[in-house]
Coordinates of C-alpha atoms and ligand atoms in Angstrom, one line a residue:
M1 CA -19.7 -8.2 -20.1
R2 CA -18.7 -7.3 -16.6
S3 CA -16.2 -4.4 -15.7
L4 CA -14.0 -4.1 -12.7
L5 CA -12.5 -0.9 -11.8
L6 CA -9.3 -1.0 -9.6
I7 CA -9.3 2.5 -8.2
G8 CA -6.2 4.0 -6.6
I9 CA -7.3 6.2 -3.7
G10 CA -4.0 7.5 -2.4
P11 CA -2.1 6.6 0.9
G12 CA -4.4 8.1 3.5
D13 CA -5.1 11.8 2.8
P14 CA -8.6 12.3 1.4
D15 CA -7.3 15.2 -0.7
A16 CA -4.9 12.8 -2.4
L17 CA -7.8 11.3 -4.4
T18 CA -7.7 12.0 -8.2
L19 CA -10.4 13.4 -10.3
G20 CA -10.1 10.3 -12.2
A21 CA -10.7 8.2 -9.1
V22 CA -13.9 10.3 -8.3
R23 CA -15.2 9.7 -11.8
A24 CA -14.5 5.9 -11.6
M25 CA -16.3 5.8 -8.2
R26 CA -19.4 7.3 -9.9
R27 CA -19.5 4.5 -12.4
A28 CA -19.6 1.5 -10.2
D29 CA -22.7 -0.4 -9.3
V30 CA -21.0 -2.4 -6.6
F31 CA -17.9 -1.9 -4.5
F32 CA -16.0 -4.8 -3.1
F33 CA -14.3 -4.3 0.3
L34 CA -11.4 -6.7 1.1
E35 CA -11.3 -6.6 4.8
K36 CA -8.1 -7.7 6.6
A37 CA -8.2 -10.6 8.9
D38 CA -6.8 -8.4 11.7
A39 CA -9.7 -6.3 13.0
G40 CA -7.5 -3.2 13.8
R41 CA -7.0 -2.7 10.1
D42 CA -10.9 -2.0 9.7
A43 CA -9.8 1.7 10.2
L44 CA -8.6 1.5 6.5
I45 CA -12.1 0.2 5.6
D46 CA -13.6 3.2 7.4
V47 CA -11.5 5.5 5.2
R48 CA -12.9 3.9 2.2
R49 CA -16.4 4.1 3.4
R50 CA -15.9 7.9 4.0
L51 CA -14.5 8.4 0.5
L52 CA -17.5 6.6 -1.0
A53 CA -19.9 8.7 1.1
A54 CA -18.1 12.0 -0.1
H55 CA -17.7 11.1 -3.7
A56 CA -19.5 8.2 -5.1
G57 CA -22.5 10.4 -5.9
D58 CA -26.1 10.5 -4.8
R59 CA -27.2 7.3 -6.4
P60 CA -27.8 3.7 -5.5
Y61 CA -24.7 1.4 -5.2
R62 CA -24.0 -1.7 -3.2
V63 CA -21.2 -2.5 -1.0
V64 CA -20.0 -6.1 -0.5
S65 CA -17.4 -7.2 1.9
G66 CA -15.1 -10.3 1.9
R67 CA -12.6 -11.1 4.6
T68 CA -9.2 -11.6 3.2
P69 CA -7.0 -14.4 4.8
A70 CA -4.1 -13.8 7.2
R71 CA -0.7 -14.7 6.0
D72 CA 1.2 -17.4 7.8
R73 CA 4.1 -15.2 9.2
A74 CA 5.7 -18.1 11.1
A75 CA 6.1 -20.1 7.9
E76 CA 9.7 -21.2 7.2
D77 CA 9.5 -20.6 3.4
Y78 CA 8.5 -16.9 2.8
A79 CA 7.9 -17.4 -0.9
D80 CA 5.7 -20.4 -0.3
A81 CA 3.7 -18.5 2.4
V82 CA 3.1 -15.5 0.2
A83 CA 2.1 -17.7 -2.8
D84 CA -0.4 -19.6 -0.6
W85 CA -1.8 -16.3 0.9
R86 CA -2.1 -14.7 -2.6
D87 CA -3.9 -17.7 -3.8
R88 CA -6.4 -17.7 -0.9
R89 CA -7.0 -14.1 -1.4
T90 CA -7.6 -14.6 -5.2
R91 CA -10.2 -17.2 -4.3
V92 CA -12.0 -14.6 -2.0
I93 CA -11.9 -12.0 -4.8
G94 CA -13.2 -14.5 -7.2
D95 CA -16.1 -15.7 -5.2
L96 CA -17.2 -12.0 -4.6
I97 CA -17.0 -11.3 -8.3
D98 CA -18.9 -14.5 -9.3
R99 CA -21.6 -14.0 -6.7
D100 CA -22.2 -10.1 -6.7
L101 CA -21.0 -8.7 -10.1
M102 CA -23.9 -9.3 -12.6
P103 CA -23.7 -9.1 -16.4
G104 CA -23.6 -5.6 -17.6
E105 CA -22.5 -4.2 -14.2
T106 CA -19.4 -2.4 -13.2
G107 CA -17.7 -3.3 -9.9
G108 CA -15.1 -1.1 -8.1
V109 CA -12.3 -1.9 -5.7
L110 CA -10.7 0.9 -3.8
I111 CA -7.0 0.3 -3.7
W112 CA -4.7 2.0 -1.1
G113 CA -2.2 4.2 -2.9
D114 CA -1.7 3.1 -6.4
P115 CA -2.8 -0.4 -7.7
G116 CA 0.5 -1.0 -9.4
L117 CA 2.8 -0.7 -6.3
Y118 CA 3.0 -3.6 -3.9
D119 CA -0.6 -4.5 -4.2
G120 CA -1.6 -8.0 -5.5
T121 CA -5.2 -7.2 -6.4
L122 CA -4.4 -6.5 -10.2
Q123 CA -2.5 -9.8 -10.5
S124 CA -5.3 -11.7 -8.8
V125 CA -7.9 -10.3 -11.1
Q126 CA -5.7 -11.1 -14.2
D127 CA -5.5 -14.7 -12.8
L128 CA -9.2 -14.9 -12.3
I129 CA -9.6 -13.8 -16.1
A130 CA -7.1 -16.2 -17.2
E131 CA -8.9 -19.0 -15.3
G132 CA -12.0 -18.6 -17.6
R133 CA -13.8 -15.4 -16.7
G134 CA -13.5 -14.1 -20.3
D135 CA -16.4 -11.7 -19.8
L136 CA -14.6 -9.7 -17.2
R137 CA -12.8 -6.5 -18.3
V138 CA -10.4 -4.8 -15.8
E139 CA -9.6 -1.1 -15.8
V140 CA -6.9 0.5 -13.6
V141 CA -7.2 4.0 -12.2
P142 CA -3.8 5.2 -11.0
G143 CA -3.5 6.7 -7.5
I144 CA -0.9 8.8 -5.7
A145 CA 1.5 6.2 -4.2
S146 CA 3.0 6.4 -0.7
P147 CA 6.5 7.2 -1.9
Q148 CA 5.1 10.2 -3.6
A149 CA 3.4 11.3 -0.4
L150 CA 6.6 10.7 1.6
A151 CA 8.7 12.9 -0.8
A152 CA 6.1 15.6 -0.8
R153 CA 5.7 15.8 3.0
H154 CA 9.5 15.9 3.5
R155 CA 9.8 18.3 0.5
V156 CA 12.7 16.3 -1.0
P157 CA 12.8 14.9 -4.7
L158 CA 12.6 11.0 -4.9
N159 CA 15.8 10.9 -6.8
R160 CA 18.9 13.1 -7.0
V161 CA 20.2 14.3 -10.3
G162 CA 21.9 11.5 -12.3
E163 CA 20.9 8.8 -9.7
S164 CA 18.6 6.0 -9.9
L165 CA 15.9 5.2 -7.3
T166 CA 15.5 1.8 -6.0
V167 CA 12.0 0.9 -4.5
T168 CA 12.3 -2.1 -2.2
T169 CA 10.9 -3.8 0.9
G170 CA 12.1 -4.0 4.5
R171 CA 12.8 -7.8 4.0
L172 CA 15.1 -7.0 1.1
I173 CA 16.9 -4.0 2.5
G174 CA 17.5 -5.9 5.7
S175 CA 19.8 -8.4 3.9
A176 CA 21.3 -5.9 1.5
D177 CA 25.0 -5.1 1.5
P178 CA 25.0 -1.6 3.1
D179 CA 27.7 -0.3 0.7
T180 CA 25.1 -0.7 -2.2
V181 CA 22.4 1.5 -0.5
T182 CA 22.6 4.8 -2.4
N183 CA 19.0 6.1 -2.9
H184 CA 16.5 3.5 -1.6
L185 CA 12.8 3.9 -0.9
V186 CA 11.8 1.3 1.5
M187 CA 8.1 0.1 2.1
L188 CA 6.6 -2.8 4.0
D189 CA 9.2 -2.9 6.8
G190 CA 7.7 -4.6 9.8
R191 CA 11.1 -5.4 11.3
H192 CA 13.1 -2.2 11.8
A193 CA 15.4 -3.1 9.0
Y194 CA 16.9 0.4 8.9
R195 CA 18.7 -0.5 12.1
H196 CA 21.0 -2.8 10.2
L197 CA 22.2 0.1 8.2
T198 CA 23.6 2.5 10.8
G199 CA 27.2 3.3 10.5
Y200 CA 27.3 3.8 6.8
D201 CA 26.8 7.6 6.4
L202 CA 23.1 7.3 5.3
D203 CA 20.5 9.9 5.8
I204 CA 16.8 8.9 6.2
H205 CA 13.6 10.6 5.5
W206 CA 11.0 8.5 7.4
G207 CA 7.2 8.9 7.5
A208 CA 4.4 7.0 9.3
D209 CA 0.7 7.2 8.5
L210 CA 1.3 9.8 6.0
G211 CA -1.5 12.0 5.1
T212 CA -3.6 11.0 8.2
P213 CA -4.1 12.9 11.5
D214 CA -1.6 10.4 13.0
E215 CA 1.3 11.4 10.7
V216 CA 4.8 11.5 12.1
L217 CA 7.8 12.7 10.1
I218 CA 11.5 12.2 11.2
A219 CA 14.5 13.1 9.0
G220 CA 18.3 13.3 9.6
P221 CA 21.4 11.2 9.8
L222 CA 20.3 7.5 10.2
D223 CA 22.7 7.0 13.0
A224 CA 21.2 9.9 14.9
V225 CA 17.5 9.3 14.5
A226 CA 17.2 5.4 14.3
D227 CA 16.4 5.1 17.9
R228 CA 13.7 7.8 17.7
I229 CA 12.2 6.1 14.7
G230 CA 12.2 2.8 16.5
A231 CA 10.6 4.3 19.6
T232 CA 7.9 6.0 17.5
L233 CA 7.1 2.7 15.6
D234 CA 6.8 0.7 18.9
A235 CA 4.6 3.3 20.5
K236 CA 2.2 3.4 17.5
R237 CA 2.1 -0.4 17.3
A238 CA 1.3 -0.5 21.0
A239 CA -1.4 2.0 20.7
K240 CA -3.3 0.8 17.7
G241 CA -1.7 -2.6 16.7
W242 CA -0.3 -1.5 13.4
V243 CA 1.4 1.3 11.5
M244 CA 2.2 2.1 8.0
D245 CA 5.7 3.6 7.5
S246 CA 8.0 4.2 4.5
Y247 CA 11.4 5.7 4.3
L248 CA 14.0 7.1 1.8
L249 CA 17.6 6.1 2.6
R250 CA 20.3 8.2 1.0
K251 CA 24.1 7.9 1.0
R252 CA 25.4 11.2 2.3
R253 CA 27.4 13.1 -0.3
E254 CA 29.2 16.4 -0.1
G255 CA 27.9 19.4 -1.9
P256 CA 24.5 20.0 -3.5
Ligands
LIG1 C1 0.8 -3.3 0.7 S1 1.7 -1.9 0.5 C2 0.6 -0.8 -0.4 C3 1.2 0.3 -1.2 C4 0.3 1.2 -1.9 N1 -0.3 0.5 -3.1 C5 0.9 2.4 -2.4 O1 0.9 2.8 -3.6 O2 1.5 3.2 -1.6 C6 1.7 -1.1 2.0 C7 2.9 -0.3 2.3 O3 2.9 0.9 1.7 C8 3.3 2.0 2.6 N2 2.4 2.9 3.0 C9 1.1 2.9 2.5 N3 0.4 4.0 3.0 C10 1.3 4.6 3.8 C11 1.2 5.8 4.5 N4 0.0 6.4 4.6 N5 2.3 6.3 5.3 C12 3.4 5.5 5.2 N6 3.6 4.6 4.4 C13 2.5 4.0 3.7 C14 4.0 1.2 3.8 O4 5.3 0.9 3.7 C15 3.1 -0.1 3.8 O5 3.8 -1.1 4.6

């Protein structure tokens, strides 16, 4: 039997690590690092290395790295491009597990935020088990997800009383009917999708690089702050090549 722990590490603040994550880190014999194809993102690998150094305990463990493929962002068919990228990433994870996780051992993957929210690793591992790795057991250790960090930093609840919360992506909100946007948490927006939603009495709570020394928070009427958010995103991308941002869009309503 081999075990694999998918450990949620929170969205950037080392203090957002749970006690469960620390305990799980101390169980693993080998950690798998899935490095992005774009070198700038290695900063996120450094965060993981620091967490391991601080919490994995004073004992021997191995670290093995695999380079995850880049997605074809120019592809005409988005769904096909994502499926192809996911498949290639699954192969990388499978090769690491087959080569470096020995019978009786426990492996660990440190997952940004929570493993259950916009992260494909769990599905990849389930696919690898279904393919015939019947000796592999996967365990998920939840982490604090970026929407929770956003709400906490802005000191707002994620939902208002009696309302639902929709968690969605920049791609989907960009093509949504603005009149249907009431209480939407947007992640994975590389295209300034919020700009399409000005003029509809929406408020925004926006956060970039939450929980890190580079954190920026902006809140207010979307029409008033959209340009400032855009300029901040452009400046961050120009400075380090990438940025992680999320935002809560709310239809303004009278009263509490
Ligand atoms: C691939 S998803 C991973 C989400 C992660 N599993 C979670 O639970 O938050 C990456 C997206 O999460 C959001 N995100 C992650 N960390 C963030 C942070 N520190 N600040 C702002 N947004 C963050 C961004 O929308 C980013 O595009």
